[in-house]
Short mmCIF file of C-alpha atoms and ligand atoms in Angstrom, two decimals:
data_model
loop_
_atom_site.label_atom_id
_atom_site.label_comp_id
_atom_site.label_asym_id
_atom_site.label_seq_id
_atom_site.Cartn_x
_atom_site.Cartn_y
_atom_site.Cartn_z
CA MET A 1 18.79 -12.92 -29.16
CA ARG A 2 20.59 -11.18 -26.22
CA ILE A 3 22.18 -12.60 -23.81
CA CYS A 4 22.12 -10.41 -20.28
CA PRO A 5 23.62 -11.77 -17.13
CA ILE A 6 21.72 -10.52 -13.91
CA GLY A 7 22.53 -10.41 -10.55
CA LEU A 8 20.32 -10.88 -7.30
CA VAL A 9 21.19 -9.68 -3.81
CA GLY A 10 18.91 -10.82 -1.06
CA TRP A 11 17.44 -14.47 -1.67
CA GLY A 12 13.96 -15.01 0.74
CA THR A 13 10.55 -15.34 -0.40
CA VAL A 14 10.29 -12.95 -3.41
CA GLY A 15 13.65 -13.78 -4.30
CA ASP A 16 12.58 -17.70 -4.55
CA GLY A 17 9.32 -16.47 -6.82
CA VAL A 18 12.51 -14.71 -8.71
CA VAL A 19 14.46 -17.87 -9.29
CA SER A 20 11.46 -20.18 -9.68
CA ILE A 21 9.91 -17.89 -12.68
CA LEU A 22 13.37 -17.69 -14.55
CA ARG A 23 13.66 -21.69 -14.15
CA GLN A 24 9.65 -22.06 -15.72
CA ASP A 25 9.41 -19.22 -17.52
CA ALA A 26 12.47 -17.93 -19.52
CA ALA A 27 11.59 -19.19 -22.52
CA VAL A 28 8.37 -16.95 -22.41
CA LEU A 29 11.03 -13.64 -21.90
CA ARG A 30 13.21 -14.78 -25.02
CA GLU A 31 10.20 -15.87 -27.68
CA ARG A 32 8.21 -12.34 -26.37
CA VAL A 33 11.27 -9.69 -25.65
CA GLY A 34 14.49 -11.32 -26.90
CA LEU A 35 15.90 -11.47 -23.90
CA ASP A 36 18.33 -14.62 -22.32
CA LEU A 37 17.82 -13.99 -18.60
CA ARG A 38 20.77 -15.54 -17.11
CA LEU A 39 21.40 -15.21 -13.27
CA LYS A 40 24.56 -15.36 -13.10
CA ARG A 41 25.45 -14.05 -9.43
CA ILE A 42 23.53 -13.74 -6.21
CA VAL A 43 24.47 -11.82 -3.02
CA THR A 44 22.71 -13.43 0.19
CA ARG A 45 23.65 -13.47 3.78
CA THR A 46 22.77 -17.08 4.18
CA PRO A 47 24.31 -18.62 1.22
CA GLY A 48 24.64 -22.21 2.62
CA ARG A 49 20.99 -22.56 3.20
CA ALA A 50 18.88 -25.27 2.53
CA ARG A 51 16.47 -24.04 -0.56
CA SER A 52 13.31 -25.42 -2.24
CA GLY A 53 15.14 -25.05 -5.71
CA ASP A 54 18.87 -24.89 -6.89
CA ALA A 55 20.80 -21.41 -7.84
CA LEU A 56 20.38 -21.99 -11.64
CA GLY A 57 24.02 -22.30 -12.21
CA ALA A 58 24.43 -18.69 -10.31
CA VAL A 59 27.25 -18.32 -8.01
CA VAL A 60 26.25 -18.32 -4.36
CA SER A 61 28.37 -15.69 -2.21
CA ASP A 62 27.42 -13.07 0.89
CA ARG A 63 29.89 -10.55 -0.47
CA ILE A 64 28.61 -7.48 -2.13
CA GLU A 65 32.07 -6.61 -4.09
CA ASP A 66 31.60 -9.73 -5.94
CA LEU A 67 28.95 -8.78 -7.65
CA THR A 68 29.31 -4.97 -8.14
CA ALA A 69 33.46 -5.99 -9.55
CA ASP A 70 31.21 -8.33 -12.30
CA ALA A 71 31.41 -5.71 -15.21
CA GLU A 72 29.04 -8.04 -17.05
CA ILE A 73 26.54 -7.68 -14.90
CA THR A 74 24.59 -4.45 -15.55
CA THR A 75 21.19 -4.99 -14.27
CA VAL A 76 20.60 -6.53 -10.33
CA ILE A 77 17.62 -6.94 -8.78
CA HIS A 78 17.85 -5.99 -4.97
CA LEU A 79 15.62 -7.91 -2.63
CA ALA A 80 17.54 -7.22 0.79
CA ASN A 81 14.80 -5.81 3.68
CA GLY A 82 15.63 -4.97 6.52
CA PRO A 83 19.25 -2.33 7.67
CA ALA A 84 21.35 -3.77 5.21
CA ALA A 85 18.77 -2.50 2.80
CA LYS A 86 20.31 0.83 2.39
CA PRO A 87 24.16 -0.15 1.98
CA LEU A 88 23.73 -2.89 -0.16
CA MET A 89 21.49 -0.43 -2.78
CA VAL A 90 23.94 2.13 -2.12
CA ALA A 91 26.87 -0.43 -3.43
CA LEU A 92 25.16 -1.04 -6.58
CA LEU A 93 24.27 2.56 -7.82
CA THR A 94 28.19 3.46 -6.90
CA ALA A 95 29.04 0.78 -9.16
CA GLY A 96 26.82 1.97 -11.75
CA LYS A 97 24.67 -0.58 -11.98
CA ARG A 98 20.92 -0.43 -13.19
CA VAL A 99 19.21 -1.83 -10.05
CA VAL A 100 15.09 -3.18 -9.71
CA THR A 101 14.08 -3.46 -6.12
CA GLY A 102 10.98 -4.39 -4.43
CA ASN A 103 11.61 -2.15 -0.89
CA LYS A 104 9.20 0.64 -1.07
CA ALA A 105 10.56 1.65 2.43
CA LEU A 106 13.93 3.14 0.56
CA ILE A 107 11.91 4.50 -2.39
CA ALA A 108 9.97 6.03 0.02
CA GLU A 109 12.30 7.51 2.72
CA HIS A 110 15.69 7.42 0.79
CA GLY A 111 14.48 8.07 -3.42
CA ASP A 112 15.92 11.30 -3.97
CA GLU A 113 19.15 10.28 -2.81
CA LEU A 114 18.93 7.37 -4.35
CA PHE A 115 17.98 8.71 -7.74
CA ALA A 116 20.40 10.86 -7.44
CA LEU A 117 22.89 8.49 -7.22
CA ALA A 118 21.57 6.60 -9.82
CA GLN A 119 21.72 9.13 -12.10
CA LYS A 120 25.65 10.43 -11.26
CA HIS A 121 26.78 6.99 -11.51
CA GLY A 122 25.08 6.13 -14.93
CA GLY A 123 22.83 3.65 -13.46
CA SER A 124 18.74 3.54 -13.00
CA LEU A 125 16.23 2.38 -10.56
CA ALA A 126 13.17 0.94 -10.71
CA PHE A 127 10.38 0.17 -8.82
CA GLU A 128 7.56 -1.14 -10.04
CA ALA A 129 7.35 -4.20 -7.35
CA ALA A 130 7.18 -1.62 -4.63
CA VAL A 131 3.70 -0.76 -5.19
CA ALA A 132 0.96 -3.56 -5.52
CA GLY A 133 3.14 -6.86 -5.61
CA GLY A 134 1.95 -8.13 -9.17
CA ILE A 135 -0.22 -4.96 -10.41
CA PRO A 136 1.72 -3.01 -12.99
CA VAL A 137 -0.08 0.24 -11.57
CA ILE A 138 3.46 2.07 -12.00
CA ALA A 139 3.47 1.34 -15.74
CA ALA A 140 -0.36 2.38 -15.95
CA LEU A 141 0.60 6.00 -14.20
CA ARG A 142 3.04 6.34 -16.53
CA ASP A 143 1.75 5.00 -20.23
CA GLY A 144 -1.70 4.65 -20.15
CA LEU A 145 -2.93 7.40 -17.98
CA VAL A 146 -0.24 9.61 -19.19
CA ALA A 147 -3.10 12.32 -20.59
CA ASN A 148 -4.50 12.63 -17.33
CA ARG A 149 -4.53 15.05 -14.56
CA ILE A 150 -5.65 12.83 -11.51
CA ASN A 151 -7.98 13.63 -9.22
CA ALA A 152 -7.94 10.88 -7.12
CA ILE A 153 -6.74 7.74 -5.68
CA HIS A 154 -7.89 5.86 -3.11
CA ALA A 155 -6.43 2.20 -2.50
CA ILE A 156 -5.40 -1.05 -0.77
CA LEU A 157 -2.45 -1.87 -1.00
CA ASN A 158 -1.13 -4.35 2.25
CA GLY A 159 -2.16 -7.28 1.40
CA THR A 160 -1.45 -9.16 4.81
CA CYS A 161 -4.37 -6.19 6.54
CA ASN A 162 -6.56 -7.58 3.70
CA PHE A 163 -5.62 -10.77 4.31
CA ILE A 164 -6.80 -10.52 8.12
CA LEU A 165 -9.60 -7.78 7.61
CA THR A 166 -10.93 -10.82 5.39
CA MET A 167 -10.87 -13.03 7.57
CA MET A 168 -12.60 -11.96 10.44
CA GLU A 169 -14.89 -10.57 8.36
CA THR A 170 -15.81 -13.93 6.49
CA LYS A 171 -14.62 -16.75 8.58
CA GLY A 172 -14.78 -14.88 11.92
CA TRP A 173 -11.30 -15.67 12.88
CA ASP A 174 -9.72 -13.32 15.56
CA TYR A 175 -6.99 -10.77 14.42
CA ALA A 176 -4.11 -12.45 16.12
CA VAL A 177 -4.89 -15.78 14.05
CA ALA A 178 -5.30 -13.69 10.75
CA LEU A 179 -1.73 -12.13 11.30
CA VAL A 180 0.10 -15.82 11.89
CA GLU A 181 -2.01 -17.20 8.68
CA ALA A 182 -0.60 -14.02 6.71
CA GLN A 183 2.98 -14.50 7.99
CA ARG A 184 2.60 -18.06 7.31
CA LEU A 185 2.07 -17.44 3.66
CA GLY A 186 4.44 -15.04 3.09
CA TYR A 187 3.21 -11.50 2.92
CA ALA A 188 3.92 -9.80 5.42
CA GLU A 189 7.15 -7.93 6.40
CA LEU A 190 10.17 -9.28 8.32
CA ASP A 191 8.40 -6.68 11.03
CA PRO A 192 4.66 -7.35 10.53
CA THR A 193 4.01 -3.89 12.46
CA LEU A 194 4.78 -2.05 9.41
CA ASP A 195 1.73 -3.84 7.89
CA VAL A 196 -0.50 -3.70 10.58
CA ASP A 197 0.00 0.31 11.74
CA GLY A 198 -0.12 1.23 8.43
CA THR A 199 3.38 2.63 7.60
CA ASP A 200 3.59 -0.06 4.64
CA THR A 201 0.82 1.63 2.91
CA ALA A 202 1.88 4.69 3.73
CA HIS A 203 5.93 3.73 2.18
CA LYS A 204 3.44 2.83 -0.85
CA LEU A 205 0.89 5.54 -0.80
CA ALA A 206 3.64 8.48 -0.95
CA ILE A 207 5.91 6.92 -3.92
CA LEU A 208 2.18 6.70 -6.21
CA THR A 209 1.50 10.24 -4.79
CA ARG A 210 4.61 11.04 -6.56
CA ILE A 211 3.84 9.39 -10.03
CA ALA A 212 0.47 10.56 -9.91
CA PHE A 213 0.84 14.00 -8.91
CA ALA A 214 3.95 14.46 -9.86
CA CYS A 215 5.08 15.83 -6.38
CA ARG A 216 7.43 15.29 -3.35
CA VAL A 217 5.48 14.49 -0.23
CA PRO A 218 7.29 13.96 3.21
CA LEU A 219 5.97 10.38 4.54
CA THR A 220 5.01 12.60 8.08
CA SER A 221 2.66 14.37 6.00
CA ILE A 222 0.50 11.15 5.28
CA ARG A 223 -1.61 10.81 8.33
CA THR A 224 -2.20 6.75 9.02
CA GLU A 225 -4.14 4.73 11.20
CA GLY A 226 -3.53 0.82 11.29
CA ILE A 227 -5.76 -1.68 11.74
CA GLN A 228 -4.60 -3.55 15.20
CA HIS A 229 -7.65 -1.61 17.27
CA LEU A 230 -10.60 -3.05 14.75
CA ASN A 231 -12.35 -5.74 16.65
CA ALA A 232 -15.57 -7.90 15.80
CA ASP A 233 -17.55 -5.23 16.98
CA ASP A 234 -16.31 -3.16 14.06
CA ILE A 235 -16.56 -5.53 11.70
CA ALA A 236 -20.39 -6.49 12.41
CA SER A 237 -21.32 -2.29 12.49
CA ALA A 238 -19.96 -2.41 8.61
CA ARG A 239 -21.93 -5.38 7.94
CA THR A 240 -25.04 -3.45 9.86
CA MET A 241 -23.81 -0.26 7.86
CA GLY A 242 -23.89 -2.35 4.30
CA CYS A 243 -19.61 -2.06 4.57
CA ARG A 244 -17.07 -3.74 4.88
CA ILE A 245 -14.07 -2.66 6.36
CA LYS A 246 -10.74 -1.99 4.71
CA LEU A 247 -7.47 -0.21 4.53
CA ILE A 248 -7.64 2.39 2.58
CA ALA A 249 -5.13 4.90 1.17
CA THR A 250 -6.12 7.76 -0.10
CA ALA A 251 -4.57 10.54 -2.37
CA ALA A 252 -7.16 12.97 -3.46
CA GLN A 253 -7.62 17.09 -4.87
CA THR A 254 -9.50 19.15 -2.38
CA PRO A 255 -9.79 22.80 -2.85
CA ALA A 256 -7.61 22.48 0.45
CA GLY A 257 -4.83 20.80 -0.84
CA LEU A 258 -4.01 17.57 -1.74
CA ASP A 259 -5.29 15.34 1.06
CA LEU A 260 -3.23 12.03 1.78
CA HIS A 261 -4.39 9.64 4.37
CA VAL A 262 -4.46 5.74 5.49
CA ALA A 263 -7.07 4.07 7.53
CA PRO A 264 -9.61 1.78 8.06
CA THR A 265 -12.47 3.05 6.38
CA LEU A 266 -16.16 1.66 5.48
CA VAL A 267 -16.17 1.02 2.17
CA PRO A 268 -20.09 0.28 0.57
CA LEU A 269 -20.67 -3.07 -0.73
CA ASP A 270 -21.32 -1.75 -4.20
CA HIS A 271 -17.97 0.43 -4.42
CA PRO A 272 -15.51 -2.02 -6.40
CA LEU A 273 -12.67 -1.69 -3.77
CA ALA A 274 -15.46 -3.77 -1.86
CA ALA A 275 -14.81 -6.89 -4.08
CA VAL A 276 -10.81 -6.91 -3.37
CA MET A 277 -10.31 -9.27 -1.28
CA ARG A 278 -7.89 -12.04 0.76
CA ASN A 279 -3.77 -10.76 -0.09
CA PHE A 280 -5.49 -9.00 -3.14
CA ASN A 281 -4.48 -5.19 -3.75
CA GLY A 282 -6.99 -2.81 -5.65
CA ILE A 283 -5.87 0.92 -6.78
CA TYR A 284 -8.96 2.55 -7.96
CA ILE A 285 -7.59 5.94 -10.05
CA ASN A 286 -9.71 8.61 -11.69
CA GLY A 287 -8.36 10.73 -13.83
CA SER A 288 -9.58 13.33 -15.45
CA ASN A 289 -9.95 11.83 -19.18
CA SER A 290 -9.71 7.90 -18.31
CA GLY A 291 -12.78 8.63 -15.80
CA PRO A 292 -12.23 5.49 -12.49
CA GLN A 293 -10.41 2.91 -13.03
CA LEU A 294 -9.79 0.02 -10.60
CA PHE A 295 -6.48 -2.12 -10.66
CA THR A 296 -6.43 -5.40 -9.09
CA GLY A 297 -4.28 -8.43 -8.00
CA GLN A 298 -2.48 -9.83 -5.67
CA GLY A 299 -0.58 -7.09 -3.79
CA ALA A 300 1.72 -10.15 -2.14
CA GLY A 301 3.15 -12.72 -2.17
CA ALA A 302 6.12 -14.47 -3.90
CA ALA A 303 5.06 -14.91 -6.93
CA PRO A 304 3.08 -12.55 -7.87
CA THR A 305 5.99 -9.67 -6.47
CA ALA A 306 8.05 -11.59 -8.56
CA SER A 307 6.17 -10.65 -12.36
CA ALA A 308 6.77 -7.26 -11.13
CA ILE A 309 9.86 -7.65 -10.62
CA LEU A 310 11.05 -9.30 -14.01
CA ALA A 311 9.27 -6.93 -15.80
CA ASP A 312 10.95 -3.83 -14.50
CA VAL A 313 14.42 -5.96 -15.24
CA VAL A 314 13.10 -6.13 -18.84
CA ASP A 315 12.44 -2.42 -19.07
CA THR A 316 15.87 -1.96 -17.70
CA LEU A 317 17.47 -3.88 -20.01
CA ILE A 318 15.78 -2.30 -22.86
CA GLY A 319 15.59 1.25 -21.69
CA ARG A 320 12.48 2.35 -20.55
CA ALA A 321 12.97 2.19 -16.72
CA GLU A 322 15.53 5.13 -17.23
CA GLN A 323 12.65 6.89 -18.76
CA THR A 324 10.34 6.36 -15.59
CA ALA A 325 13.65 7.81 -13.53
CA ALA A 326 13.74 10.76 -16.05
CA GLN A 327 9.45 11.09 -15.70
CA PHE A 328 9.06 10.89 -12.07
CA ALA A 329 12.32 10.68 -9.86
CA PHE A 330 14.73 13.41 -11.19
CA VAL A 331 12.14 16.42 -12.56
CA HIS A 332 9.78 17.32 -10.21
CA PRO A 333 9.81 20.26 -7.90
CA ALA A 334 11.21 19.65 -4.52
CA GLU A 335 8.48 21.88 -2.98
CA PRO A 336 5.48 20.16 -1.55
CA PRO A 337 2.28 21.00 -2.63
CA ALA A 338 -0.20 22.51 -0.54
CA LEU A 339 -1.83 19.72 1.78
CA ALA A 340 -5.31 19.43 3.71
CA GLY A 341 -5.37 18.71 7.01
CA GLU A 342 -7.76 16.47 8.64
CA ALA A 343 -10.43 18.98 9.37
CA ASP A 344 -10.72 19.75 5.26
CA GLU A 345 -10.90 15.92 4.67
CA VAL A 346 -13.84 15.35 2.25
CA THR A 347 -15.14 12.40 3.37
CA GLY A 348 -18.20 10.28 4.75
CA SER A 349 -18.06 9.39 8.24
CA TRP A 350 -19.21 6.70 10.16
CA ALA A 351 -19.66 6.44 14.84
CA ARG A 352 -20.92 4.63 17.24
CA PHE A 353 -21.98 5.84 20.32
CA HIS A 354 -22.07 4.01 23.69
CA VAL A 355 -25.65 5.82 25.33
CA HIS A 356 -27.34 5.94 27.60
CA ASP A 357 -30.87 4.50 26.91
CA ARG A 358 -32.87 7.42 27.89
CA PRO A 359 -35.39 9.82 26.41
CA GLY A 360 -34.00 13.12 24.60
CA VAL A 361 -30.17 10.92 23.78
CA LEU A 362 -30.76 10.83 19.90
CA ALA A 363 -32.19 14.32 20.04
CA GLY A 364 -29.04 15.69 21.23
CA ILE A 365 -26.96 13.65 19.17
CA THR A 366 -28.58 14.47 15.62
CA GLU A 367 -29.00 18.19 16.94
CA ARG A 368 -25.42 18.49 17.51
CA LEU A 369 -24.41 16.96 14.03
CA SER A 370 -26.98 19.03 12.20
CA ARG A 371 -25.71 22.05 13.83
CA HIS A 372 -21.75 21.08 12.49
CA GLY A 373 -24.13 21.18 8.80
CA ILE A 374 -23.67 17.04 8.93
CA SER A 375 -26.36 15.23 6.85
CA VAL A 376 -27.34 11.46 7.83
CA LEU A 377 -27.05 8.40 5.39
CA SER A 378 -28.32 5.97 7.74
CA ILE A 379 -28.57 5.66 11.93
CA HIS A 380 -29.23 2.72 13.56
CA GLN A 381 -30.31 1.88 17.49
CA GLY A 382 -29.60 -1.31 18.70
CA LEU A 383 -31.85 -2.98 21.01
CA PRO A 384 -30.94 -1.63 24.92
CA THR A 385 -29.15 -3.84 27.46
CA SER A 386 -30.63 -4.87 30.85
CA ALA A 387 -28.55 -2.05 32.16
CA GLY A 388 -29.80 0.46 30.27
CA ALA A 389 -27.43 1.01 27.87
CA ALA A 390 -27.45 0.90 23.74
CA THR A 391 -25.70 1.83 20.89
CA VAL A 392 -26.31 4.10 17.99
CA GLU A 393 -24.52 3.70 14.88
CA ILE A 394 -24.50 6.70 12.27
CA SER A 395 -23.24 7.46 8.83
CA THR A 396 -23.16 10.42 7.12
CA HIS A 397 -23.26 11.96 3.70
CA PRO A 398 -19.65 13.20 2.74
CA GLY A 399 -18.97 16.42 3.80
CA ARG A 400 -16.27 17.96 5.99
CA GLY A 401 -14.88 15.17 7.95
CA GLY A 402 -13.76 17.75 10.32
CA ALA A 403 -16.67 19.02 11.28
CA PHE A 404 -17.82 15.30 11.83
CA LEU A 405 -15.10 15.08 14.53
CA LEU A 406 -15.62 18.38 16.36
CA ALA A 407 -19.85 17.23 16.47
CA VAL A 408 -19.04 14.00 18.45
CA ALA A 409 -16.51 15.61 20.45
CA GLU A 410 -19.10 17.51 21.54
CA ILE A 411 -21.54 14.86 21.82
CA ASP A 412 -19.29 12.86 24.00
CA ARG A 413 -18.21 15.89 26.51
CA ALA A 414 -22.40 16.86 26.65
CA GLY A 415 -22.53 13.06 28.33
CA PHE A 416 -24.47 11.32 26.47
CA THR A 417 -22.05 8.45 25.67
CA THR A 418 -20.93 6.13 28.33
CA ARG A 419 -17.20 5.82 26.90
CA PRO A 420 -15.29 7.57 23.94
CA THR A 421 -16.81 7.19 20.41
CA THR A 422 -15.13 5.21 18.17
CA CYS A 423 -15.23 7.35 14.43
CA LEU A 424 -14.12 6.06 11.03
CA ARG A 425 -14.31 7.28 7.55
CA ARG A 426 -16.66 6.43 4.91
CA LEU A 427 -15.77 5.82 1.60
N1 HSE B 501 3.73 -6.99 3.55
C1 HSE B 501 3.39 -6.56 2.42
C2 HSE B 501 1.83 -6.57 2.42
C3 HSE B 501 4.35 -6.96 1.16
O1 HSE B 501 1.65 -7.32 2.96
O2 HSE B 501 1.24 -6.56 1.30
C4 HSE B 501 4.07 -6.45 -0.30
O3 HSE B 501 4.41 -5.06 0.16
#
C-alpha cells in the first residue's frame, strides 16, 4: 500500500464532494489501486466557514505557501475559481506540484502557458473534471478511441443549460425560475452568465477539440450563442417539429475545414442526444472506426465532478496524467487548423416566419428557399389570428447553413414577414 499525502486548494461545492468521497470511499481506492489517499492540507479563502463535514484531519489555512512548501505533498487538487484561480495554479506548478483541476476556463484560455510551466518544473496538469463532470471522456479519447480519426463531436456540455431547457419543456417553468433552481442545486458557475451565454460550453469544446482533433483552436474561433433568448414559443415549436432544443457544441470536419460552434439546436427526438435530460451531459462522438458512440452522465454537481477529480488524482499518482499531457498538450502544432465559417456549416435549419396571412406568402418563401438550393424537410402553418397574422415554421434537410441564412434574409427583406425571423440549427 502506498501512502499518498495530497493537498486541496479551494473548498467549495466540488471540494466538499472530494472530501466526502475520501471520507466514504477511500477504501475502494486502497483496494483497487493500492493507493491510500490522505488529505494533508487544504487551502481555502474561508478556513473558518462552517461546513457539513470535517476536514479529515487536514490542516486548513488560507496561505498557498503552506502547501507549496510541504515537500511531502506532490499531488494537489486545484478547485479555485475566479481571479485567484490562475495565480494559485501558477504557484502550484512553479513549486513542481502535479496538479489536478476542474477549472475549464483556465485550461481553455491559458492551457499552453500552464502546460509549459508544468513541463518546466517537472510537474503535470490533469483536467478530466474540466469537461463533462463525471463522464470520463478525456480518458475515452486518450485510450479507447486512440485508433480513430474523429469525424465529428456533437455534445451537451453544460448541466445548467440542459437543466433549464429540460424544466422549461417538461414542467413549463420560466427560464428564470429554472436558473435559480440550477444554482441552488450547485450546477451553475459562480457567475451563471458563463453557463447560459455558452461560454462554459465553448471552454469545454476547446479542450475536447484539442484532444480529439490534435490541434489548438483559439476560443475566439468558436462561434458561440447561448440560451438566454429562448422562450416558451420556441420550446413549443420544437415539439411541433418532433424535436427538443439543446445547447449543442459541435466540432465537425467539413470540406471547408473544422466547424466549431456552440448554439441552441433542434435535436430530433430519435437522436441519442435528445434523451440526455436535466443536469446530464452527453457527448456523441463519431470515430472513423468506432462509428458513433454516446457518452452520458452527470455533467455538473459535487459528487460527479469529484469522481472525475479523484480519477485524475489516481492517474497522476500512477504517471498516466503525464502521458496525457505529453500526448495532447506538449506536442501539437501551434498553428490552428483550417476553420469553416458559418456560411460553410453543413446543417439542417429551422425558421419561424411571422407572416401576413395572404395569398402568395407561402409561395414567396418556398420560392426563395428553392432558389438557394434548400430542400424542405417539414413545414407547418399555425391558424391565423383575427388580425391576419400567422406563423410558418420550416425545417430543412442538411445543407449549407449559410445558404439558408441568405434565403431567410431575402424573405425578410421582401416584406413577407412582420418581424425578423428566428432561426435555429437542426441536428
Ligand atoms: N456550470 C457547469 C455546468 C458545471 O453547469 O455544466 C460543470 O462544469
